[in-house]
mmCIF file of C-alpha atoms and ligand atoms in Angstrom:
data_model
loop_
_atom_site.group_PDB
_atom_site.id
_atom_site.type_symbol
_atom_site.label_atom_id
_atom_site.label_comp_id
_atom_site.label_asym_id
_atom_site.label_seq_id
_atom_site.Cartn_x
_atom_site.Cartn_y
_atom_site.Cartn_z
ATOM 1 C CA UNK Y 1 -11.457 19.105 -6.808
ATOM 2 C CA UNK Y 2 -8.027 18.984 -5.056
ATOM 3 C CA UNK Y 3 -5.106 19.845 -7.339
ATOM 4 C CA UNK Y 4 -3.689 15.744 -6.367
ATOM 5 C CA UNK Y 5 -7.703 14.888 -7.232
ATOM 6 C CA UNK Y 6 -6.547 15.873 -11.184
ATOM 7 C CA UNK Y 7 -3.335 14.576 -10.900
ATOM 8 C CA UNK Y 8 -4.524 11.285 -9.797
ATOM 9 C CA UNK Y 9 -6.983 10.914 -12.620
ATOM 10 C CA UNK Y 10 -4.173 11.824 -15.335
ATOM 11 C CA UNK Y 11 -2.005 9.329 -13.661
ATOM 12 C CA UNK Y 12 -5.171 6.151 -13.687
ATOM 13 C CA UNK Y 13 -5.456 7.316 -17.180
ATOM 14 C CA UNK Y 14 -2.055 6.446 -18.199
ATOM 15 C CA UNK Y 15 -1.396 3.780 -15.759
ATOM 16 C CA UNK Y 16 -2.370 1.004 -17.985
ATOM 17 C CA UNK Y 17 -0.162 2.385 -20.970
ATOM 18 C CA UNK Y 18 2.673 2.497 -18.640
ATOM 19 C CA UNK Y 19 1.884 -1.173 -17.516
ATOM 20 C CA UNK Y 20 2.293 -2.105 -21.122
ATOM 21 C CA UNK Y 21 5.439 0.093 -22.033
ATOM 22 C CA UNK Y 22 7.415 0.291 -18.638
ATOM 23 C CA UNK Y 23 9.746 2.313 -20.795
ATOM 24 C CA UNK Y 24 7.398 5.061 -20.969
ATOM 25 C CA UNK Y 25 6.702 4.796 -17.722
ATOM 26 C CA UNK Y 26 8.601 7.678 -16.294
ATOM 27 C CA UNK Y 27 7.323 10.653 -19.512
ATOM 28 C CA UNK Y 28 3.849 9.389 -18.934
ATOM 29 C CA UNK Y 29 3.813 9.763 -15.005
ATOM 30 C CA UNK Y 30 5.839 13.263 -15.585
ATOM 31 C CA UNK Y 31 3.219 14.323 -17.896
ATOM 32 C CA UNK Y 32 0.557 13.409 -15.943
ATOM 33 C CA UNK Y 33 1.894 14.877 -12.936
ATOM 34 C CA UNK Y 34 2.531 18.062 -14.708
ATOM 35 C CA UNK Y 35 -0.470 18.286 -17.028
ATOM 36 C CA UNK Y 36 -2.550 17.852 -13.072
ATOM 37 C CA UNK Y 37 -1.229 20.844 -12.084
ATOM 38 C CA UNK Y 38 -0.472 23.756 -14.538
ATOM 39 C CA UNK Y 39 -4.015 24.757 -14.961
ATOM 40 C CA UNK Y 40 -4.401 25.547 -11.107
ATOM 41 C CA UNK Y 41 -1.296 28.023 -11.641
ATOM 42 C CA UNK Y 42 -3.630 30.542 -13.119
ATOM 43 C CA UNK Y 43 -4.802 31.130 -9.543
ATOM 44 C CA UNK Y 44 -2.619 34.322 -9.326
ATOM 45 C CA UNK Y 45 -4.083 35.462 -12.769
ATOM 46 C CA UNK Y 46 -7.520 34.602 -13.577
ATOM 47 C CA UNK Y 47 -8.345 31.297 -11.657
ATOM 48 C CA UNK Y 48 -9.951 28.760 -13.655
ATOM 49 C CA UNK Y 49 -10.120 30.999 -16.737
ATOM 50 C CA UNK Y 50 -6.683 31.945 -18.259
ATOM 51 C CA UNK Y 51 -5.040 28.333 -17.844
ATOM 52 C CA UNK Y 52 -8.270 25.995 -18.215
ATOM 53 C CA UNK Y 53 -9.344 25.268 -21.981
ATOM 54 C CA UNK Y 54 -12.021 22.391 -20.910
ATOM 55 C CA UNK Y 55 -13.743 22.827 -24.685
ATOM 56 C CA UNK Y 56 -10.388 23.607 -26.535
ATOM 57 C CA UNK Y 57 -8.096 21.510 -25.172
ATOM 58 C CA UNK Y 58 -9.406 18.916 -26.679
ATOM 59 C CA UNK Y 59 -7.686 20.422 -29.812
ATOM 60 C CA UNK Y 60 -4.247 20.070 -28.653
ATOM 61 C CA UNK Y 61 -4.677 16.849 -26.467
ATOM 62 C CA UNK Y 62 -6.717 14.852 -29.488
ATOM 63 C CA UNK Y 63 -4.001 15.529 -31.878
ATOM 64 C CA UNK Y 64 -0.909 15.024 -29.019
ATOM 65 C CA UNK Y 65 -2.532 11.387 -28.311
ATOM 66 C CA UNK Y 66 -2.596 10.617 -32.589
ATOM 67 C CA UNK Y 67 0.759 11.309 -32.616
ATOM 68 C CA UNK Y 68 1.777 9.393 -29.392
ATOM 69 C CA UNK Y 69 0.502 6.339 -30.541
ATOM 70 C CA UNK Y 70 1.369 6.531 -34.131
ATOM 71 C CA UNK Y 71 5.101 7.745 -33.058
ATOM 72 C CA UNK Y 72 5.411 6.297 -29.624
ATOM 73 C CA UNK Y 73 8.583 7.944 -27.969
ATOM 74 C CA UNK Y 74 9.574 9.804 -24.578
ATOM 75 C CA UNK Y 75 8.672 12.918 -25.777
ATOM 76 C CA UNK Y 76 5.424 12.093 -27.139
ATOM 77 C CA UNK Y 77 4.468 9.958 -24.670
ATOM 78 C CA UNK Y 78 5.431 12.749 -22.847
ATOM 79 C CA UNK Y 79 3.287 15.894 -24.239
ATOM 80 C CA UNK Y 80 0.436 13.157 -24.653
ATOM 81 C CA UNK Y 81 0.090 12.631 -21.025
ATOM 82 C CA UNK Y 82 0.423 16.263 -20.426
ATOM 83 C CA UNK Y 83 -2.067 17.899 -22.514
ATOM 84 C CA UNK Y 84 -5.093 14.875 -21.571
ATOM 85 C CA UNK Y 85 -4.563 15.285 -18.080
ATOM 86 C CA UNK Y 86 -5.063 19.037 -18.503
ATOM 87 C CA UNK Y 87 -7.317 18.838 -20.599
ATOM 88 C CA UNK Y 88 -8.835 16.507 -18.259
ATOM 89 C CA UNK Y 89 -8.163 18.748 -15.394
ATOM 90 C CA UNK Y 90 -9.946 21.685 -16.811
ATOM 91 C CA UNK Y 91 -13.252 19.524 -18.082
ATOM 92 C CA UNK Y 92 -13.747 17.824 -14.688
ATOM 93 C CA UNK Y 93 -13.438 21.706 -13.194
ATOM 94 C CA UNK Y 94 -17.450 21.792 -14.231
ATOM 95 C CA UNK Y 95 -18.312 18.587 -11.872
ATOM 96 C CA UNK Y 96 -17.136 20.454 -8.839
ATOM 97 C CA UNK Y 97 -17.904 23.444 -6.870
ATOM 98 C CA UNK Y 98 -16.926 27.373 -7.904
ATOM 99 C CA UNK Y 99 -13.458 28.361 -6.959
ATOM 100 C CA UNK Y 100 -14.110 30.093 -3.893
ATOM 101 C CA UNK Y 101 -13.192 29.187 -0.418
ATOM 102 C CA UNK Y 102 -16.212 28.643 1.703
ATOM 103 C CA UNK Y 103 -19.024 27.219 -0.915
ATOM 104 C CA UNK Y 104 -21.055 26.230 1.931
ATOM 105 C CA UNK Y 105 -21.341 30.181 2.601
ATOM 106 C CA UNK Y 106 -20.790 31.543 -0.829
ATOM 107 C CA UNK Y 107 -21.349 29.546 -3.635
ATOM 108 C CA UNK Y 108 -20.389 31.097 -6.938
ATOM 109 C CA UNK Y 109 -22.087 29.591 -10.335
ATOM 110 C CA UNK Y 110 -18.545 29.606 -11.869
ATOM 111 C CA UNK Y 111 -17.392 26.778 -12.299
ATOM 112 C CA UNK Y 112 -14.727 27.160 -15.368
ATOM 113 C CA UNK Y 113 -14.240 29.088 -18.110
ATOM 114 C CA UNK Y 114 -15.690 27.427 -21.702
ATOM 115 C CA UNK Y 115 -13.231 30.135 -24.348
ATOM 116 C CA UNK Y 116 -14.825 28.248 -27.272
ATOM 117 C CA UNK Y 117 -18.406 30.049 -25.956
ATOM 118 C CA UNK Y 118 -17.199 32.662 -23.991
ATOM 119 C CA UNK Y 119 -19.057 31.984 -20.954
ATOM 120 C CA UNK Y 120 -18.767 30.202 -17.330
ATOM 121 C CA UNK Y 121 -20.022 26.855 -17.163
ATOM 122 C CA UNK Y 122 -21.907 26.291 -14.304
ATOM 123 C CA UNK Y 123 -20.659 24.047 -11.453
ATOM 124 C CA UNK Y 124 -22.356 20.609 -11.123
ATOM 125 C CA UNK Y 125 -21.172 19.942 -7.422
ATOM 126 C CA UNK Y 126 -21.041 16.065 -7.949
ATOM 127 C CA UNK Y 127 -17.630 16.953 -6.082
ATOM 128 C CA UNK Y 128 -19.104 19.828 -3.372
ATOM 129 C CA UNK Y 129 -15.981 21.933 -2.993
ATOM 130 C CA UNK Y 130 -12.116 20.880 -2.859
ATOM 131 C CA UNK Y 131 -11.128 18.664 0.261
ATOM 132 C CA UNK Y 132 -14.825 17.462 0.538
ATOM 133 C CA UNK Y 133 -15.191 13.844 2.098
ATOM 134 C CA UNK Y 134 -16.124 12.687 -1.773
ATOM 135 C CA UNK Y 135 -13.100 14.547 -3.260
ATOM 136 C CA UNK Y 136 -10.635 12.139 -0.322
ATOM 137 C CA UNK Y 137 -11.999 9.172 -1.529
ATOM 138 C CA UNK Y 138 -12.289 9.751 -5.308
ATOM 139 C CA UNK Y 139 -8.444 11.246 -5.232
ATOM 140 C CA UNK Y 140 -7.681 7.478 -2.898
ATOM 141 C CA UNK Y 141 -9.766 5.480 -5.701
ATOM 142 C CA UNK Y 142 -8.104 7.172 -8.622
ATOM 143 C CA UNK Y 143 -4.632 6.944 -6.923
ATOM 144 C CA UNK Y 144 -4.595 3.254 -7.040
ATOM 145 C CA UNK Y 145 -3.926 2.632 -10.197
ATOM 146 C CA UNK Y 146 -0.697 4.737 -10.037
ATOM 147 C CA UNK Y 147 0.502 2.913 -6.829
ATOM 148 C CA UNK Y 148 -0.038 -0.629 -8.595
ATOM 149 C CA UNK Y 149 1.591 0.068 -11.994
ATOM 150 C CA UNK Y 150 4.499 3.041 -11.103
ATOM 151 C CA UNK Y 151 7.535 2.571 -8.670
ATOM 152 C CA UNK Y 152 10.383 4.147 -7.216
ATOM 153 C CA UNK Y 153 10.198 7.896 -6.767
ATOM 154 C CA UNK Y 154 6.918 8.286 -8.627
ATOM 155 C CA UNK Y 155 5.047 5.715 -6.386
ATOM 156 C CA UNK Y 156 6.876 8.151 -3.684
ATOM 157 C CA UNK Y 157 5.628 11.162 -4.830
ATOM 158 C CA UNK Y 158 2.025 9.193 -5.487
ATOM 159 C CA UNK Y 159 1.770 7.893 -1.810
ATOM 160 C CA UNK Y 160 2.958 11.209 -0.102
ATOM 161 C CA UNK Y 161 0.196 12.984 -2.207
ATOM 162 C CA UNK Y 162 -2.196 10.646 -1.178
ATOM 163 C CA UNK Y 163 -0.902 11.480 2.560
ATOM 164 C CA UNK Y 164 -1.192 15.352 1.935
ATOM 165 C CA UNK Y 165 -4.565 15.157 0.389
ATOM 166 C CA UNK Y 166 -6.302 13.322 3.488
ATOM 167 C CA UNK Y 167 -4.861 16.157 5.326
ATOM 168 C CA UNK Y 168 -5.839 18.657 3.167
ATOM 169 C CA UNK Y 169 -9.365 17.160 3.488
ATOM 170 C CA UNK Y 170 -9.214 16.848 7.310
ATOM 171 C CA UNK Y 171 -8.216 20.291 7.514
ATOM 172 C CA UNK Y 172 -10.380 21.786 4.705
ATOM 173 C CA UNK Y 173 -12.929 23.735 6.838
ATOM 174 C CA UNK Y 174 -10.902 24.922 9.431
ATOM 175 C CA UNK Y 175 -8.501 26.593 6.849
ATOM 176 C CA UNK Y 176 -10.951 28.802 5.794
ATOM 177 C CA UNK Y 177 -10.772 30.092 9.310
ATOM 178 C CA UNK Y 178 -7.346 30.575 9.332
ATOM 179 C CA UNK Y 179 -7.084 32.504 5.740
ATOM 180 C CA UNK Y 180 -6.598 35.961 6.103
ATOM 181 C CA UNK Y 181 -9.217 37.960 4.501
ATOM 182 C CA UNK Y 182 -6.818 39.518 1.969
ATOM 183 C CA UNK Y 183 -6.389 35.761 0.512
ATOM 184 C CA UNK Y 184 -9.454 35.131 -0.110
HETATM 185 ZN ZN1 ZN C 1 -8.635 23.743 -11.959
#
């Protein structure tokens, strides 16, 4: 799944909180936002291994949500947004495709790492690889929510994503042409 896929299900998942308390609008959307994203910054290290806990982050994004909603405040709201949607992230890893560029070539059985096992789970390919037709229109269903319920920048930042994932998508198997072989 595209990196905007994850954010965009972090964001639906807190949409409806942030419909209740506009106030927490802004941690919740930053969270989410963030939470999307870090675990794809392992890329340079060991991609969908060092930064993806999809067993074990449960353990710090259980707790973070307790603690949220018995001690609602900017902060909490905050780190509860961020560690579900990562959390999130790196669970929903195993319903794609294997990290690597061309699947429709070279289709690893990686999918992401499980550290509470110590082995790969295997990818499901619900979502075939990132940019696929499906992944568009799952990251445009699971956008909505964000669009109806945030505004100002974040709505911004939401719609332009939206933008640069349908191009992303359009683009997808052409860009694996134009990737130098040292990249991939
Ligand atoms: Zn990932």
């Amino acid at each position: 799944m595209m990196a905007t896929t994850h954010v965009f299900a972090g964001l639906a998942v807190v949409a409806p909180v942030a419909a209740l308390e506009p106030a927490l609008a802004v941690p919740l959307a930053v969270g989410a936002i963030v939470g999307g994203l870090a675990p794809d910054f392992d890329l340079v290290l060991e991609h969908r291994r060092t930064f993806h806990f999809p067993a074990s982050g449960s353990l710090l994004a259980l707790p973070a949500l307790a603690i949220a909603v018995l001690s609602p405040s900017t902060l909490t709201a905050g780190v509860a947004a961020f560690a579900l949607t990562a959390w999130l992230h790196a669970a929903s890893d195993a319903l794609g495709g294997g990290p690597e560029m061309d699947p429709w070539n070279d289709a690893s059985e990686r999918a992401v790492y499980d550290h509470v096992r110590g082995t790969w789970i295997r990818p499901r390919r619900w979502i075939r690889y990132d940019g696929a037709p499906e992944d568009a229109a799952l990251a445009v269903a699971l956008a909505i929510p964000a669009l109806l319920v945030f505004d100002g920048w974040i709505r911004t930042v939401v719609a332009g994503s939206v933008a640069l994932s349908l191009g992303y998508a359009l683009l997808r198997r052409r860009l694996v042409e134009w990737t130098p072989e040292w990249l991939e």
